[in-house]
């Protein structure tokens, strides 16, 4: 009885420790968009603009993504959207994430759902001159809209309703 109890107490510890080991390792999968290697954390692309996806499982694995014709990924400086190229000292925020290296980011211009420009003059006690360019992608707008579904507001209290 004691042995069984000890085994039952120790067994979950092994399972938990193994689970952490498996999920802590970062995947070394290579992503290639139109034959160019990319970091997917720095790509904003609409699913509807993907023509084909091919997965190769050899080695660490490779995922080849082919874009539809007339679709290209642009850096933030290449985007000519609401004359943002005329603004100096730009700070980019995409989907509520501050972009520290905007030159590394590539975005599909059709994926821009909302763009807001906030000038430093709008901030109180601000001495420097800069502009915040806040971009919300269509994917993020759709995710926010889906998150709002199924919620009921009663006198300012948020309740979740299960379907």
PDB file of C-alpha atoms in Angstrom:
ATOM      1  CA  UNK A   1       0.000   0.000   0.000  1.00  0.00           C
ATOM      2  CA  UNK A   2       2.832   2.398   0.899  1.00  0.00           C
ATOM      3  CA  UNK A   3       4.689   1.597  -2.300  1.00  0.00           C
ATOM      4  CA  UNK A   4       1.596   2.193  -4.390  1.00  0.00           C
ATOM      5  CA  UNK A   5       0.970   5.526  -2.699  1.00  0.00           C
ATOM      6  CA  UNK A   6       4.582   6.622  -3.218  1.00  0.00           C
ATOM      7  CA  UNK A   7       4.450   5.657  -6.896  1.00  0.00           C
ATOM      8  CA  UNK A   8       1.183   7.557  -7.359  1.00  0.00           C
ATOM      9  CA  UNK A   9       2.733  10.669  -5.802  1.00  0.00           C
ATOM     10  CA  UNK A  10       5.998  10.497  -7.776  1.00  0.00           C
ATOM     11  CA  UNK A  11       4.564   9.560 -11.189  1.00  0.00           C
ATOM     12  CA  UNK A  12       2.921  12.969 -11.842  1.00  0.00           C
ATOM     13  CA  UNK A  13       6.236  14.693 -11.077  1.00  0.00           C
ATOM     14  CA  UNK A  14       7.936  12.744 -13.867  1.00  0.00           C
ATOM     15  CA  UNK A  15       5.132  13.593 -16.275  1.00  0.00           C
ATOM     16  CA  UNK A  16       5.334  17.313 -15.441  1.00  0.00           C
ATOM     17  CA  UNK A  17       9.118  17.436 -15.762  1.00  0.00           C
ATOM     18  CA  UNK A  18       9.007  15.666 -19.140  1.00  0.00           C
ATOM     19  CA  UNK A  19       6.306  18.020 -20.392  1.00  0.00           C
ATOM     20  CA  UNK A  20       8.447  21.072 -19.594  1.00  0.00           C
ATOM     21  CA  UNK A  21      11.468  19.584 -21.366  1.00  0.00           C
ATOM     22  CA  UNK A  22       9.524  18.870 -24.545  1.00  0.00           C
ATOM     23  CA  UNK A  23       7.893  22.306 -24.804  1.00  0.00           C
ATOM     24  CA  UNK A  24      10.869  24.454 -23.807  1.00  0.00           C
ATOM     25  CA  UNK A  25      12.878  23.774 -26.934  1.00  0.00           C
ATOM     26  CA  UNK A  26      12.370  26.306 -29.715  1.00  0.00           C
ATOM     27  CA  UNK A  27      11.549  24.911 -33.102  1.00  0.00           C
ATOM     28  CA  UNK A  28      14.264  25.218 -35.745  1.00  0.00           C
ATOM     29  CA  UNK A  29      11.836  24.993 -38.641  1.00  0.00           C
ATOM     30  CA  UNK A  30      12.831  27.203 -41.566  1.00  0.00           C
ATOM     31  CA  UNK A  31      10.148  29.299 -43.237  1.00  0.00           C
ATOM     32  CA  UNK A  32      10.589  30.340 -46.851  1.00  0.00           C
ATOM     33  CA  UNK A  33       8.228  32.762 -48.574  1.00  0.00           C
ATOM     34  CA  UNK A  34       8.661  32.738 -52.350  1.00  0.00           C
ATOM     35  CA  UNK A  35      12.085  31.055 -51.849  1.00  0.00           C
ATOM     36  CA  UNK A  36      13.345  33.707 -49.386  1.00  0.00           C
ATOM     37  CA  UNK A  37      14.113  32.635 -45.819  1.00  0.00           C
ATOM     38  CA  UNK A  38      12.096  34.676 -43.294  1.00  0.00           C
ATOM     39  CA  UNK A  39      11.474  34.925 -39.561  1.00  0.00           C
ATOM     40  CA  UNK A  40       7.716  34.382 -39.174  1.00  0.00           C
ATOM     41  CA  UNK A  41       7.640  36.525 -36.006  1.00  0.00           C
ATOM     42  CA  UNK A  42       8.448  39.510 -38.233  1.00  0.00           C
ATOM     43  CA  UNK A  43       5.953  38.779 -41.025  1.00  0.00           C
ATOM     44  CA  UNK A  44       2.376  40.049 -41.189  1.00  0.00           C
ATOM     45  CA  UNK A  45       0.564  38.190 -43.953  1.00  0.00           C
ATOM     46  CA  UNK A  46      -3.080  37.555 -44.741  1.00  0.00           C
ATOM     47  CA  UNK A  47      -4.038  33.887 -45.092  1.00  0.00           C
ATOM     48  CA  UNK A  48      -6.105  34.734 -48.151  1.00  0.00           C
ATOM     49  CA  UNK A  49      -2.956  35.806 -50.035  1.00  0.00           C
ATOM     50  CA  UNK A  50      -1.263  32.421 -49.705  1.00  0.00           C
ATOM     51  CA  UNK A  51      -1.408  30.382 -52.891  1.00  0.00           C
ATOM     52  CA  UNK A  52       0.341  27.204 -51.734  1.00  0.00           C
ATOM     53  CA  UNK A  53       2.071  25.735 -48.661  1.00  0.00           C
ATOM     54  CA  UNK A  54       4.538  22.862 -48.912  1.00  0.00           C
ATOM     55  CA  UNK A  55       6.033  21.144 -45.841  1.00  0.00           C
ATOM     56  CA  UNK A  56       9.318  19.222 -46.013  1.00  0.00           C
ATOM     57  CA  UNK A  57       9.936  17.086 -42.914  1.00  0.00           C
ATOM     58  CA  UNK A  58      13.620  16.268 -43.484  1.00  0.00           C
ATOM     59  CA  UNK A  59      16.076  17.525 -40.848  1.00  0.00           C
ATOM     60  CA  UNK A  60      14.569  20.318 -38.768  1.00  0.00           C
ATOM     61  CA  UNK A  61      11.886  20.839 -41.386  1.00  0.00           C
ATOM     62  CA  UNK A  62      11.108  23.527 -43.914  1.00  0.00           C
ATOM     63  CA  UNK A  63       7.850  25.227 -44.765  1.00  0.00           C
ATOM     64  CA  UNK A  64       7.617  26.737 -48.237  1.00  0.00           C
ATOM     65  CA  UNK A  65       4.930  29.396 -48.651  1.00  0.00           C
ATOM     66  CA  UNK A  66       4.008  30.592 -52.130  1.00  0.00           C
ATOM     67  CA  UNK A  67       2.132  33.881 -52.397  1.00  0.00           C
ATOM     68  CA  UNK A  68      -0.545  34.659 -54.961  1.00  0.00           C
ATOM     69  CA  UNK A  69       0.395  36.768 -57.960  1.00  0.00           C
ATOM     70  CA  UNK A  70       0.507  40.545 -57.398  1.00  0.00           C
ATOM     71  CA  UNK A  71       1.059  40.022 -53.645  1.00  0.00           C
ATOM     72  CA  UNK A  72       4.329  41.157 -52.151  1.00  0.00           C
ATOM     73  CA  UNK A  73       5.654  41.749 -48.686  1.00  0.00           C
ATOM     74  CA  UNK A  74       6.957  45.246 -48.040  1.00  0.00           C
ATOM     75  CA  UNK A  75       9.058  46.726 -45.291  1.00  0.00           C
ATOM     76  CA  UNK A  76       7.414  49.395 -43.171  1.00  0.00           C
ATOM     77  CA  UNK A  77       9.425  52.103 -44.937  1.00  0.00           C
ATOM     78  CA  UNK A  78       8.133  50.928 -48.350  1.00  0.00           C
ATOM     79  CA  UNK A  79       4.472  51.231 -47.403  1.00  0.00           C
ATOM     80  CA  UNK A  80       2.843  54.344 -48.838  1.00  0.00           C
ATOM     81  CA  UNK A  81      -0.286  54.363 -46.721  1.00  0.00           C
ATOM     82  CA  UNK A  82      -1.856  57.685 -45.654  1.00  0.00           C
ATOM     83  CA  UNK A  83       1.439  59.488 -46.413  1.00  0.00           C
ATOM     84  CA  UNK A  84       3.335  57.881 -43.516  1.00  0.00           C
ATOM     85  CA  UNK A  85       6.564  58.322 -45.476  1.00  0.00           C
ATOM     86  CA  UNK A  86       6.332  62.081 -44.886  1.00  0.00           C
ATOM     87  CA  UNK A  87       6.595  61.597 -41.114  1.00  0.00           C
ATOM     88  CA  UNK A  88       9.950  61.834 -39.322  1.00  0.00           C
ATOM     89  CA  UNK A  89      10.924  59.938 -36.138  1.00  0.00           C
ATOM     90  CA  UNK A  90       8.388  57.141 -36.514  1.00  0.00           C
ATOM     91  CA  UNK A  91       7.592  54.658 -33.748  1.00  0.00           C
ATOM     92  CA  UNK A  92       5.653  51.635 -35.003  1.00  0.00           C
ATOM     93  CA  UNK A  93       3.189  49.599 -32.979  1.00  0.00           C
ATOM     94  CA  UNK A  94       1.653  46.611 -34.772  1.00  0.00           C
ATOM     95  CA  UNK A  95      -1.133  44.652 -33.070  1.00  0.00           C
ATOM     96  CA  UNK A  96      -0.218  46.330 -29.754  1.00  0.00           C
ATOM     97  CA  UNK A  97       3.426  45.214 -30.005  1.00  0.00           C
ATOM     98  CA  UNK A  98       6.134  47.866 -30.029  1.00  0.00           C
ATOM     99  CA  UNK A  99       8.397  47.299 -33.039  1.00  0.00           C
ATOM    100  CA  UNK A 100      12.010  47.831 -31.976  1.00  0.00           C
ATOM    101  CA  UNK A 101      13.559  47.107 -35.387  1.00  0.00           C
ATOM    102  CA  UNK A 102      11.103  48.307 -38.064  1.00  0.00           C
ATOM    103  CA  UNK A 103      13.569  47.593 -40.877  1.00  0.00           C
ATOM    104  CA  UNK A 104      13.190  43.832 -40.208  1.00  0.00           C
ATOM    105  CA  UNK A 105       9.377  43.795 -40.383  1.00  0.00           C
ATOM    106  CA  UNK A 106       7.594  42.823 -43.597  1.00  0.00           C
ATOM    107  CA  UNK A 107       3.879  43.279 -44.085  1.00  0.00           C
ATOM    108  CA  UNK A 108       1.328  42.578 -46.775  1.00  0.00           C
ATOM    109  CA  UNK A 109      -0.244  46.004 -47.391  1.00  0.00           C
ATOM    110  CA  UNK A 110      -3.688  44.397 -47.847  1.00  0.00           C
ATOM    111  CA  UNK A 111      -3.387  43.055 -44.278  1.00  0.00           C
ATOM    112  CA  UNK A 112      -3.520  46.575 -42.795  1.00  0.00           C
ATOM    113  CA  UNK A 113      -6.943  46.862 -41.197  1.00  0.00           C
ATOM    114  CA  UNK A 114      -6.576  50.084 -39.257  1.00  0.00           C
ATOM    115  CA  UNK A 115      -3.823  52.704 -39.184  1.00  0.00           C
ATOM    116  CA  UNK A 116      -3.684  55.507 -36.654  1.00  0.00           C
ATOM    117  CA  UNK A 117      -1.060  58.253 -36.494  1.00  0.00           C
ATOM    118  CA  UNK A 118      -0.494  59.875 -33.104  1.00  0.00           C
ATOM    119  CA  UNK A 119       1.807  62.909 -33.056  1.00  0.00           C
ATOM    120  CA  UNK A 120       3.983  63.855 -30.095  1.00  0.00           C
ATOM    121  CA  UNK A 121       2.204  67.214 -29.913  1.00  0.00           C
ATOM    122  CA  UNK A 122      -0.869  65.322 -28.642  1.00  0.00           C
ATOM    123  CA  UNK A 123       1.049  64.283 -25.495  1.00  0.00           C
ATOM    124  CA  UNK A 124       1.243  66.571 -22.503  1.00  0.00           C
ATOM    125  CA  UNK A 125       4.733  67.779 -21.432  1.00  0.00           C
ATOM    126  CA  UNK A 126       6.399  66.276 -24.504  1.00  0.00           C
ATOM    127  CA  UNK A 127       9.556  68.041 -25.695  1.00  0.00           C
ATOM    128  CA  UNK A 128      10.739  65.717 -28.468  1.00  0.00           C
ATOM    129  CA  UNK A 129       9.136  65.289 -31.864  1.00  0.00           C
ATOM    130  CA  UNK A 130       7.997  61.857 -32.987  1.00  0.00           C
ATOM    131  CA  UNK A 131       4.942  60.111 -34.344  1.00  0.00           C
ATOM    132  CA  UNK A 132       3.455  56.820 -33.270  1.00  0.00           C
ATOM    133  CA  UNK A 133       2.087  54.804 -36.159  1.00  0.00           C
ATOM    134  CA  UNK A 134      -0.307  52.235 -34.760  1.00  0.00           C
ATOM    135  CA  UNK A 135      -1.236  49.476 -37.199  1.00  0.00           C
ATOM    136  CA  UNK A 136      -3.863  46.867 -36.456  1.00  0.00           C
ATOM    137  CA  UNK A 137      -3.933  44.014 -38.945  1.00  0.00           C
ATOM    138  CA  UNK A 138      -7.143  42.571 -40.341  1.00  0.00           C
ATOM    139  CA  UNK A 139      -6.302  39.252 -38.663  1.00  0.00           C
ATOM    140  CA  UNK A 140      -6.109  40.971 -35.268  1.00  0.00           C
ATOM    141  CA  UNK A 141      -9.358  42.886 -35.881  1.00  0.00           C
ATOM    142  CA  UNK A 142     -11.068  39.588 -36.722  1.00  0.00           C
ATOM    143  CA  UNK A 143      -9.619  37.939 -33.588  1.00  0.00           C
ATOM    144  CA  UNK A 144     -10.896  40.815 -31.425  1.00  0.00           C
ATOM    145  CA  UNK A 145     -14.339  40.628 -33.043  1.00  0.00           C
ATOM    146  CA  UNK A 146     -14.532  36.864 -32.442  1.00  0.00           C
ATOM    147  CA  UNK A 147     -13.454  37.326 -28.813  1.00  0.00           C
ATOM    148  CA  UNK A 148     -16.365  39.726 -28.271  1.00  0.00           C
ATOM    149  CA  UNK A 149     -18.938  37.225 -29.529  1.00  0.00           C
ATOM    150  CA  UNK A 150     -20.887  35.397 -26.857  1.00  0.00           C
ATOM    151  CA  UNK A 151     -20.474  38.081 -24.170  1.00  0.00           C
ATOM    152  CA  UNK A 152     -23.364  39.857 -22.506  1.00  0.00           C
ATOM    153  CA  UNK A 153     -23.004  43.198 -20.691  1.00  0.00           C
ATOM    154  CA  UNK A 154     -25.401  43.778 -17.786  1.00  0.00           C
ATOM    155  CA  UNK A 155     -25.004  47.089 -15.925  1.00  0.00           C
ATOM    156  CA  UNK A 156     -21.282  47.226 -16.701  1.00  0.00           C
ATOM    157  CA  UNK A 157     -20.546  43.680 -15.552  1.00  0.00           C
ATOM    158  CA  UNK A 158     -19.160  41.358 -18.169  1.00  0.00           C
ATOM    159  CA  UNK A 159     -20.613  37.855 -18.271  1.00  0.00           C
ATOM    160  CA  UNK A 160     -19.541  35.082 -20.617  1.00  0.00           C
ATOM    161  CA  UNK A 161     -22.219  33.044 -22.202  1.00  0.00           C
ATOM    162  CA  UNK A 162     -21.461  29.543 -23.459  1.00  0.00           C
ATOM    163  CA  UNK A 163     -23.073  28.300 -26.622  1.00  0.00           C
TER     164      UNK A 163
END
